[in-house]
Coordinates of C-alpha atoms in Angstrom, one line a residue:
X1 CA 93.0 -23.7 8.1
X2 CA 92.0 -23.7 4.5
X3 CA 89.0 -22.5 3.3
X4 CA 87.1 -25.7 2.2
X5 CA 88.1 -27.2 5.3
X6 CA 86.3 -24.4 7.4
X7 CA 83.5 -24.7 5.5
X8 CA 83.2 -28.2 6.1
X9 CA 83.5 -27.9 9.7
X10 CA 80.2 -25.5 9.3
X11 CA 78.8 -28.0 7.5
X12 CA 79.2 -30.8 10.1
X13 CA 78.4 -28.2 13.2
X14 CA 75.0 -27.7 11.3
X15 CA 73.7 -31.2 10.7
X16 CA 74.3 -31.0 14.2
X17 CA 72.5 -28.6 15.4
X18 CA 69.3 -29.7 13.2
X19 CA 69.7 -33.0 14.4
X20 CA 70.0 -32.0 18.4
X21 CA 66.6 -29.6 17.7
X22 CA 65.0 -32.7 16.1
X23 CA 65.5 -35.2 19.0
X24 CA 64.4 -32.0 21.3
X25 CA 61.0 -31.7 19.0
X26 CA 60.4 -35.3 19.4
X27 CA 61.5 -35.5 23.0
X28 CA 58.8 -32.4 23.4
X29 CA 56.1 -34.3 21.5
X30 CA 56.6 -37.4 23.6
X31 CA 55.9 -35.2 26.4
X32 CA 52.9 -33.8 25.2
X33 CA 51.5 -37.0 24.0
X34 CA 51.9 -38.3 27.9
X35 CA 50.3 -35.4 29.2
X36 CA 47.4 -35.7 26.8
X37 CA 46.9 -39.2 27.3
X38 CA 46.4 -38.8 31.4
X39 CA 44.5 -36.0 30.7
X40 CA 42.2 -38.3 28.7
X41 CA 42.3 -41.0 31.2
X42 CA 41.4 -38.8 33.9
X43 CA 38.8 -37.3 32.4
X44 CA 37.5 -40.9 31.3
X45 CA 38.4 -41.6 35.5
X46 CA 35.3 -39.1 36.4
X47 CA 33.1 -39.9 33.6
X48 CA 33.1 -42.7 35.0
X49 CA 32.5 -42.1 38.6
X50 CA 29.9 -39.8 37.3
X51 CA 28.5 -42.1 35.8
X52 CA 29.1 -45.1 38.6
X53 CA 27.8 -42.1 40.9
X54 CA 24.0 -40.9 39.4
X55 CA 23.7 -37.9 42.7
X56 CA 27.1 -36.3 41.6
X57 CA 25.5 -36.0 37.9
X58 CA 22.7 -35.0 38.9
X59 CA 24.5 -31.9 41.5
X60 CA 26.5 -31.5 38.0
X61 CA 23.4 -30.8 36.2
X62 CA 21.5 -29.3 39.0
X63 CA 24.4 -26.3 39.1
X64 CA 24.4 -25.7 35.4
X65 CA 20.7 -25.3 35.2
X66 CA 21.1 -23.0 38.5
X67 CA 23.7 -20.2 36.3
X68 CA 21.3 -21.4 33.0
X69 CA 18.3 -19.2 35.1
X70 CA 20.8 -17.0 36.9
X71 CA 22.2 -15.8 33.3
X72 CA 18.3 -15.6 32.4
X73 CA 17.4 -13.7 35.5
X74 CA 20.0 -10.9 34.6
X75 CA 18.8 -10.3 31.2
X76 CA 15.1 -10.2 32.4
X77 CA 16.5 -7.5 35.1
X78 CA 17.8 -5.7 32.2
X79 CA 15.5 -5.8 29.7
X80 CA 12.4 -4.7 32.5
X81 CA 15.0 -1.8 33.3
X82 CA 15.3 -1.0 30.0
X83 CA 11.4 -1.0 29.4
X84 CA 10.3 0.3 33.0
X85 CA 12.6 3.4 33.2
X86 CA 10.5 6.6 32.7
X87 CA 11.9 8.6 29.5
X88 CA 12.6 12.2 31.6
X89 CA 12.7 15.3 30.0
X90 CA 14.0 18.2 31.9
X91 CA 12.5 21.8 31.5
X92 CA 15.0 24.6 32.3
X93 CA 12.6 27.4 31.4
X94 CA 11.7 30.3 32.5
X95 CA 8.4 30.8 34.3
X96 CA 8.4 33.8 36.1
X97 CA 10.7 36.4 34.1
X98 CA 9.4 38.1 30.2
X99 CA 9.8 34.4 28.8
X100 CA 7.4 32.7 30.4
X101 CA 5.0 34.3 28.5
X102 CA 6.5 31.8 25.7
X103 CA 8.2 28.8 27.3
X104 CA 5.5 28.5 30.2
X105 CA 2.9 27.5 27.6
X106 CA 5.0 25.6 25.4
X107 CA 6.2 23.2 28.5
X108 CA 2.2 22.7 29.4
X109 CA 1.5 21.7 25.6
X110 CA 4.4 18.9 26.6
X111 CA 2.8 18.1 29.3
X112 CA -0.1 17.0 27.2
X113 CA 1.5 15.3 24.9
X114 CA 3.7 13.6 27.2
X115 CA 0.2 12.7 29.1
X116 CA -1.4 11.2 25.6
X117 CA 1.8 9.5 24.7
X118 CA 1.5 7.5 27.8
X119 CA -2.0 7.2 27.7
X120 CA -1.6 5.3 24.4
X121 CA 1.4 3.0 26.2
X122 CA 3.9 4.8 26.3
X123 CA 7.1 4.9 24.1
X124 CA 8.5 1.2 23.7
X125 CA 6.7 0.2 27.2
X126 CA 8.5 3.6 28.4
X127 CA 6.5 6.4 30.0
X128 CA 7.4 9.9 29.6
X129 CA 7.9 12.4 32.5
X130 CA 8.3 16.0 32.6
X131 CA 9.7 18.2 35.1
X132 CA 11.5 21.7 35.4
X133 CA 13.2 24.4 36.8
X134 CA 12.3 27.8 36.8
X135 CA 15.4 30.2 36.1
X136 CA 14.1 33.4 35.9
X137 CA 16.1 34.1 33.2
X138 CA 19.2 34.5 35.5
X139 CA 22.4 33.0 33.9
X140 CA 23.7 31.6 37.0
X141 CA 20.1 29.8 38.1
X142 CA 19.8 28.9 34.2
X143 CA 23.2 26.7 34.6
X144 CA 22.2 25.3 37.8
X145 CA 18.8 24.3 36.9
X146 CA 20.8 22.4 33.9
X147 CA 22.7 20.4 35.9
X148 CA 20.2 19.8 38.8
X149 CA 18.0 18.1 36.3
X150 CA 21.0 16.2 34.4
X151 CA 21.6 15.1 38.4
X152 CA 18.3 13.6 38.5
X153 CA 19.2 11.9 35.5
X154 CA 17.0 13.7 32.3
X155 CA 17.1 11.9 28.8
X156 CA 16.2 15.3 27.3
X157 CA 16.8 18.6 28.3
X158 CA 14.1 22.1 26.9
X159 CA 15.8 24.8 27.5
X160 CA 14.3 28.7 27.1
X161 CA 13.2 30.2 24.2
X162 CA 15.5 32.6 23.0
X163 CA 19.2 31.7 22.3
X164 CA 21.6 34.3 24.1
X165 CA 19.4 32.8 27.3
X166 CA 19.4 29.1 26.8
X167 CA 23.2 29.1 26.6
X168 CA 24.2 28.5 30.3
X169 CA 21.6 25.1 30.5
X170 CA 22.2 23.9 27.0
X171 CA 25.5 24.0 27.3
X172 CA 25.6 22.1 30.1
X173 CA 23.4 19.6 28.3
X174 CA 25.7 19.3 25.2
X175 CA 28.5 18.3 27.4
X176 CA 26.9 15.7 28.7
X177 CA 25.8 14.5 25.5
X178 CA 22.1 14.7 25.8
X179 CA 19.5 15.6 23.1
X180 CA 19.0 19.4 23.7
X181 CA 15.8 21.1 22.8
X182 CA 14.3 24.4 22.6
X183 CA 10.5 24.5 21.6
X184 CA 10.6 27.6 19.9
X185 CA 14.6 29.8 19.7
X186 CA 13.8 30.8 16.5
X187 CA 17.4 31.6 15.5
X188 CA 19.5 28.6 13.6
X189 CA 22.4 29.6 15.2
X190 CA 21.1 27.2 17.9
X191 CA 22.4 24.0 16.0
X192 CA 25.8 23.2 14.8
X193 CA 26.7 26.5 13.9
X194 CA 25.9 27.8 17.5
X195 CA 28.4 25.8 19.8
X196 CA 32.0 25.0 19.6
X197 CA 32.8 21.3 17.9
X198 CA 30.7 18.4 17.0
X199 CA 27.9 19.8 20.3
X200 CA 25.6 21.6 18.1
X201 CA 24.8 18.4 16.4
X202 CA 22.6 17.7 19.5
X203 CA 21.0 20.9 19.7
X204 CA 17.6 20.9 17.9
X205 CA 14.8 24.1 18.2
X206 CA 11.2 23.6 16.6
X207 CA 10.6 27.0 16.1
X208 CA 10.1 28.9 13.1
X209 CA 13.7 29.8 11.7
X210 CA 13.7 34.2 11.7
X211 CA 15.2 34.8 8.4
X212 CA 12.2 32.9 6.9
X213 CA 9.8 34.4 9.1
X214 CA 11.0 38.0 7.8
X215 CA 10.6 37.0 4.2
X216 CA 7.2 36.1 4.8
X217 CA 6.2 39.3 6.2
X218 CA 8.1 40.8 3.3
X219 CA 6.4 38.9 0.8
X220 CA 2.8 39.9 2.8
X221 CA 4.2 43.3 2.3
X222 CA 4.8 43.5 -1.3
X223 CA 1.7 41.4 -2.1
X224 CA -0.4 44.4 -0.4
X225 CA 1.7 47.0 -2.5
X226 CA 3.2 48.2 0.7
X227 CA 6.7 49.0 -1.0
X228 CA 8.4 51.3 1.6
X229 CA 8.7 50.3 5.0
X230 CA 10.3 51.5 8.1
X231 CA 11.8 48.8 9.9
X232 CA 12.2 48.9 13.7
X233 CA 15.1 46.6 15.6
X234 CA 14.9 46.0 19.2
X235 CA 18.9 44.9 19.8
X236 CA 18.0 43.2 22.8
X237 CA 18.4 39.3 21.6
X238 CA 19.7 38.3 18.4
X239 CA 16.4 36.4 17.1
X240 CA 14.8 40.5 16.6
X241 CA 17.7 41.4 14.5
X242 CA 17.5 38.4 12.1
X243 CA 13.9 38.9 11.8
X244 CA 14.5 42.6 10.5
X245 CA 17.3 40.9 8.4
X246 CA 15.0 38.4 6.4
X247 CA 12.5 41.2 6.0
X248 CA 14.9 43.7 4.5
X249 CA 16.8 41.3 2.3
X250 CA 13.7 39.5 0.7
X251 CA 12.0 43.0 0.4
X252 CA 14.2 44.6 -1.6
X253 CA 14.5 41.7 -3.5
X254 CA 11.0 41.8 -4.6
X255 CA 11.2 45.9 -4.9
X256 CA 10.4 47.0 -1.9
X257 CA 12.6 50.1 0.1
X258 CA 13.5 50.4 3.4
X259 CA 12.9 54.4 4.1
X260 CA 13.8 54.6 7.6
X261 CA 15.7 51.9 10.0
X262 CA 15.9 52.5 13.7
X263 CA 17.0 50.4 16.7
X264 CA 16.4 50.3 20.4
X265 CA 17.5 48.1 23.3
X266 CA 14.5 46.5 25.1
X267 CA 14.2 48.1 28.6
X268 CA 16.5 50.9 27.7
X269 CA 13.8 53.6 27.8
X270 CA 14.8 54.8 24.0
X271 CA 12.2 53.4 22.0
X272 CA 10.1 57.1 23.0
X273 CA 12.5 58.4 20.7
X274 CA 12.4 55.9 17.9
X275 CA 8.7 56.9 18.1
X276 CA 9.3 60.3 16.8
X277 CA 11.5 59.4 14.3
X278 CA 9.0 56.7 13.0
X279 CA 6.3 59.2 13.3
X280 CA 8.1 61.8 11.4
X281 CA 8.5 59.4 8.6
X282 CA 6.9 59.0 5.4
X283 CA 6.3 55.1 4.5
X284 CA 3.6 52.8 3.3
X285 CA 4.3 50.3 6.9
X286 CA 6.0 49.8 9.8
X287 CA 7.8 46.6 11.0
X288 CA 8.6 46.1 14.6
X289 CA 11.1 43.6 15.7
X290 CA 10.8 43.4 19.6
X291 CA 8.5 42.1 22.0
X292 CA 6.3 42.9 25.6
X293 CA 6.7 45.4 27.1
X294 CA 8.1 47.9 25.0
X295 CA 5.9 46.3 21.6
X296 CA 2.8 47.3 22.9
X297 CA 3.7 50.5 24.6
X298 CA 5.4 51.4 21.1
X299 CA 2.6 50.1 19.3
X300 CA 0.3 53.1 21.2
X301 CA 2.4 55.5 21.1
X302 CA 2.6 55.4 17.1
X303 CA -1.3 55.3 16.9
X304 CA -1.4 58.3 19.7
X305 CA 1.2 60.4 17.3
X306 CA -1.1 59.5 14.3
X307 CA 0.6 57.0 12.6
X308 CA -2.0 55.3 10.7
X309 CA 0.3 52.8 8.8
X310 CA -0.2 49.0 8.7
X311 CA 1.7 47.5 11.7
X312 CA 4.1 44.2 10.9
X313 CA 5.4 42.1 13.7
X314 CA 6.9 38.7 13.9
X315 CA 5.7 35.7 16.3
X316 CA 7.4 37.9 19.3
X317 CA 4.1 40.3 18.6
X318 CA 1.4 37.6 19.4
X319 CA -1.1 37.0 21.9
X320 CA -3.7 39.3 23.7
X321 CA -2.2 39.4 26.9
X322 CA -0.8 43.0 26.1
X323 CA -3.8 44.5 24.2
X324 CA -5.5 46.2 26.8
X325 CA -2.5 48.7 26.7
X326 CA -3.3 49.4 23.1
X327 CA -7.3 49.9 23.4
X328 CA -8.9 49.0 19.3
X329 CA -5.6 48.3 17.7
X330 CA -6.4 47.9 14.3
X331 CA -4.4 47.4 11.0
X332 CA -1.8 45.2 12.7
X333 CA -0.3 41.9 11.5
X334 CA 1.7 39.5 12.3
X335 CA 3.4 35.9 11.3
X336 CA 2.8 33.5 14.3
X337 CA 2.3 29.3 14.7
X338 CA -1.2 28.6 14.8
X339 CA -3.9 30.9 16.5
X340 CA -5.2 30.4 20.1
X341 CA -8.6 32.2 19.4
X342 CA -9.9 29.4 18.5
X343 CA -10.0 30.0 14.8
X344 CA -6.7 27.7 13.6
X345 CA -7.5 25.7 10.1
X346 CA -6.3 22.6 12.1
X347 CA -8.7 20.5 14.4
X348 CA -6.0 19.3 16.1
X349 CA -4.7 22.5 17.1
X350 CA -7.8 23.4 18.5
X351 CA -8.5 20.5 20.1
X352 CA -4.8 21.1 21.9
X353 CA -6.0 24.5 23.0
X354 CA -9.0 23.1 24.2
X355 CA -7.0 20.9 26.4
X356 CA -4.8 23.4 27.5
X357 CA -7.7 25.6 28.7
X358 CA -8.9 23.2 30.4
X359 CA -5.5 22.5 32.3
X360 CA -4.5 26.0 32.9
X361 CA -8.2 27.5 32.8
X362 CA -7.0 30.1 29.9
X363 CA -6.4 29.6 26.3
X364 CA -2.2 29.9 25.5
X365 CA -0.9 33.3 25.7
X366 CA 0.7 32.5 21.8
X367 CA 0.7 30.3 19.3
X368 CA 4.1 29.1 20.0
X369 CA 3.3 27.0 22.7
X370 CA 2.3 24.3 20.0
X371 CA 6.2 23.9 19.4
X372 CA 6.1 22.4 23.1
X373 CA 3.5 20.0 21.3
X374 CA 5.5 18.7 19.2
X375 CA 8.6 18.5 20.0
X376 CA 7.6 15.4 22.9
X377 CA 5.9 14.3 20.1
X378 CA 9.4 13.4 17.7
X379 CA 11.2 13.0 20.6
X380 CA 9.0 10.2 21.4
X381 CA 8.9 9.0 17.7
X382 CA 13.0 9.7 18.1
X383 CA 13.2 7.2 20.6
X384 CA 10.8 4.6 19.6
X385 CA 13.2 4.3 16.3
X386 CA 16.3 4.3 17.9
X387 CA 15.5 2.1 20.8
X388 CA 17.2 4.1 22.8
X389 CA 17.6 7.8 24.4
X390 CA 21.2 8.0 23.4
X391 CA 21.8 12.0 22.1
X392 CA 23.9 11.0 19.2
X393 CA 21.1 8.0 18.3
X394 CA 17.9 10.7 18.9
X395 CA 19.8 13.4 16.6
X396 CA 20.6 10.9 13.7
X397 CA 16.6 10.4 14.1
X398 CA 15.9 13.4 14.1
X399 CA 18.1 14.5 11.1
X400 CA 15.9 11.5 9.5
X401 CA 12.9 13.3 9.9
X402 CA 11.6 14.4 6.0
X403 CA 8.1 15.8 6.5
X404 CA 7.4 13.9 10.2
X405 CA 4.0 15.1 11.2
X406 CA 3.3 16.9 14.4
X407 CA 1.1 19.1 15.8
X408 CA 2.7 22.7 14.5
X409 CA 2.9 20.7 10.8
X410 CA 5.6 18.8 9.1
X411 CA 9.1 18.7 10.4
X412 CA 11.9 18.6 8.2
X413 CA 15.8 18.9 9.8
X414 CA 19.4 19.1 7.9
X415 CA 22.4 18.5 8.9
X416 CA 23.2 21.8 9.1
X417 CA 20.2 23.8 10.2
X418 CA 18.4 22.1 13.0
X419 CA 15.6 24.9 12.7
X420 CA 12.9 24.7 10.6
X421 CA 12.5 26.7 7.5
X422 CA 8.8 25.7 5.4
X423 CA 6.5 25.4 7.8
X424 CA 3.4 27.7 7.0
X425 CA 3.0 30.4 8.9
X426 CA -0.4 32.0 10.3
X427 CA -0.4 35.4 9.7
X428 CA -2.3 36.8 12.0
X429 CA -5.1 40.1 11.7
X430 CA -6.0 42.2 14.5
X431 CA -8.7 45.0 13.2
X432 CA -10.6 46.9 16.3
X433 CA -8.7 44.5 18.9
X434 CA -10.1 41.6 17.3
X435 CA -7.8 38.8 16.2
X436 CA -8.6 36.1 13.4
X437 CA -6.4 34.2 10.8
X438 CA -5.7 36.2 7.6
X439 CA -4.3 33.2 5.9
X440 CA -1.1 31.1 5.6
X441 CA 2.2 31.5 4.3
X442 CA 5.3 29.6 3.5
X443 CA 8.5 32.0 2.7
X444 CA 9.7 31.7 -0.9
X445 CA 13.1 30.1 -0.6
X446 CA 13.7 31.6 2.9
X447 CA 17.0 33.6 2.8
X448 CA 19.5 32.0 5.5
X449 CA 22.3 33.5 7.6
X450 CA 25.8 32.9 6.1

């Protein structure tokens, strides 16, 4: 078959085949058109019987007014849900162990604020409620208290405050993507640099960061002329360490020398020894990084050996709860919060303790129970911004915070240190066993660990 004759025959097989799918198209339309038409005369059919019958309207309109309030009725359900549901913050502190002495009086400072919060309506119509779990600072208790309370379904979990002990509960927090807080770790490894991934964007800490805290008492030192220090490091927690850090590094930027540098582990029964190495010393101060009990049993064994030196000690050294083992301590200082001897510049400090005494029946054992304060008070500001108690919504408020307000003074949080740096310190005087504010101080550019 030739060429041009096969390509005819395509041709023709073609035309064809459009004109077979044509008729199809049109047989199809046809179709639909019937369909559409007795659909449209059926449905004109019962419009009107409806009509022809005025009880089967009226059952029509009686039903759609029924799921009109039954819709309505589930979003009342869920909006009183939303509003009625208490805001619960879960404590897993310790209360009985060596850091009660600091997370036992920051929880009670929540407590009032929580209390005054709800006294004033609440958050959003939302009431705040507080509850914890003692963990005795046991690792295994500290976990389990963490995930009792996320079983009884907290918004907000406090956790100890001191980081190497608040892992176990806030990790457990993290996971579940709450908002994690600790009133007072004074470390900013607790933040995004302290757990593994995007968790440590929901771990927050109002206390006062240590690097910053050790260049203030630097700073206190140079300004006295006190240019050679010993420096003593109790290895115990990490917080002691970076305190001694900040001190060292913004001292000798200023001038000052580090003559001597010793370390002990709290508990260990070595810091006897340190005290004869201190003693034997030649300086112009002494800086102690630790805490009770071994602070105050240090602290009278330099003044029994004859050092006569001014003492320096970070927030750890506060509160007269110890004193009585070092009878007319004098020449000691120390970088705290605010004072609990009823001497703070801020009325509303004062009026705080005042409430607390009357609570507990004793003023705070230190001034970092304040940080307990005000942390209820942005997590309630937190929440009445966000609308919600969502971790990830709280911490994007929370990282909007430039200057909030609170009870300890302003709060200011970065992406990447959720600690805070510039927030005056008290530094605190004790002359004959008598405490009283010396003055405040904000660190000079606060060094930060790399």
């Amino acid at each position: 078959m030739g060429a041009k004759r096969v390509g005819w025959l395509l041709v023709l097989i073609g035309g064809a085949a459009l004109l077979l799918a044509a008729c199809a198209d049109d047989a199809d339309d046809a179709v639909e058109d019937d369909a559409v038409e007795e659909a449209d005369a059926a449905e004109d059919d019962d419009t009107d019987d409806d009509d022809d019958d005025p009880d089967a309207a009226e059952a029509d309109g009686d039903e759609a007014d029924e799921a009109d309030e039954a819709d309505e009725a589930d979003g009342d359900e869920a909006d009183e849900a939303d509003g009625d549901d208490p805001i619960l913050i879960g404590g897993a502190i310790d209360q009985s162990n060596d850091m009660a002495p600091f997370d036992e009086p920051a929880w009670v400072a929540a407590e009032i604020a929580a209390e005054r919060i709800n006294e004033d309506g609440g958050v959003n119509g939302r009431e705040i409620e507080l509850t914890a779990i003692d963990t005795q600072l046991d690792p295994e208790r500290t976990q389990s208290a963490a995930l009792d309370l996320i079983d009884e379904g907290a918004d907000v979990l406090f956790v100890t405050c001191d980081f190497d002990w608040s892992v176990p509960a806030a990790q457990e927090a993290l996971n579940e993507g709450l908002l994690t807080i600790a009133p007072c770790i004074g470390d900013p490894i607790f933040g995004p640099s302290g757990f593994e991934g995007d968790l440590g964007r929901l771990a927050f800490t109002f206390g006062n960061a240590s690097f910053a805290e050790g260049a203030a008492l630097a700073e206190l030192a140079m300004d006295e002329g006190w240019e050679e220090t010993i420096t003593v490091t109790d290895d115990a927690i990490l917080y002691f360490q970076n305190v001694c850090r900040g001190f060292t590094e913004r001292y000798e930027e200023h001038g000052g020398e580090i003559v001597l540098e010793e370390s002990f582990t709290q508990g260990d029964g070595t810091v006897e020894q340190v005290t004869g190495s201190v003693a034997g010393g030649d300086s112009d101060a002494v800086l102690l990084c630790s805490f009770p009990p071994d602070l105050p049993s240090y602290l009278a064994q330099l003044r029994a050996t004859g050092v006569d030196q001014p003492l320096l000690a970070p927030w750890s050294g506060d509160g007269d709860f110890w004193i009585d083992a070092v009878p007319d301590l004098s020449d000691y200082h120390y970088a705290t919060f605010v004072s609990v001897f009823g001497d703070d510049p801020e009325d509303e400090v004062n009026e705080l303790i005042a409430a607390f005494e009357d609570r507990t029946g004793e003023p705070p054992a230190t001034g970092g129970f304040v940080t307990g304060a005000s942390a209820v008070q942005a997590i309630a500001e937190a929440v009445e911004r966000a609308g919600t108690t969502d971790g990830e919504a709280l911490a994007d408020e929370f990282l909007a915070f430039d200057g909030f307000e609170s009870v300890s003074g302003p709060i200011t949080f970065t992406e990447d240190v959720h600690i805070l740096t510039d927030r005056p310190f008290r530094i605190m005087e004790v002359q004959d066993g008598e405490y009283s504010v010396r003055e405040l101080r904000t660190a000079e550019s606060p060094p930060m660990p790399e």
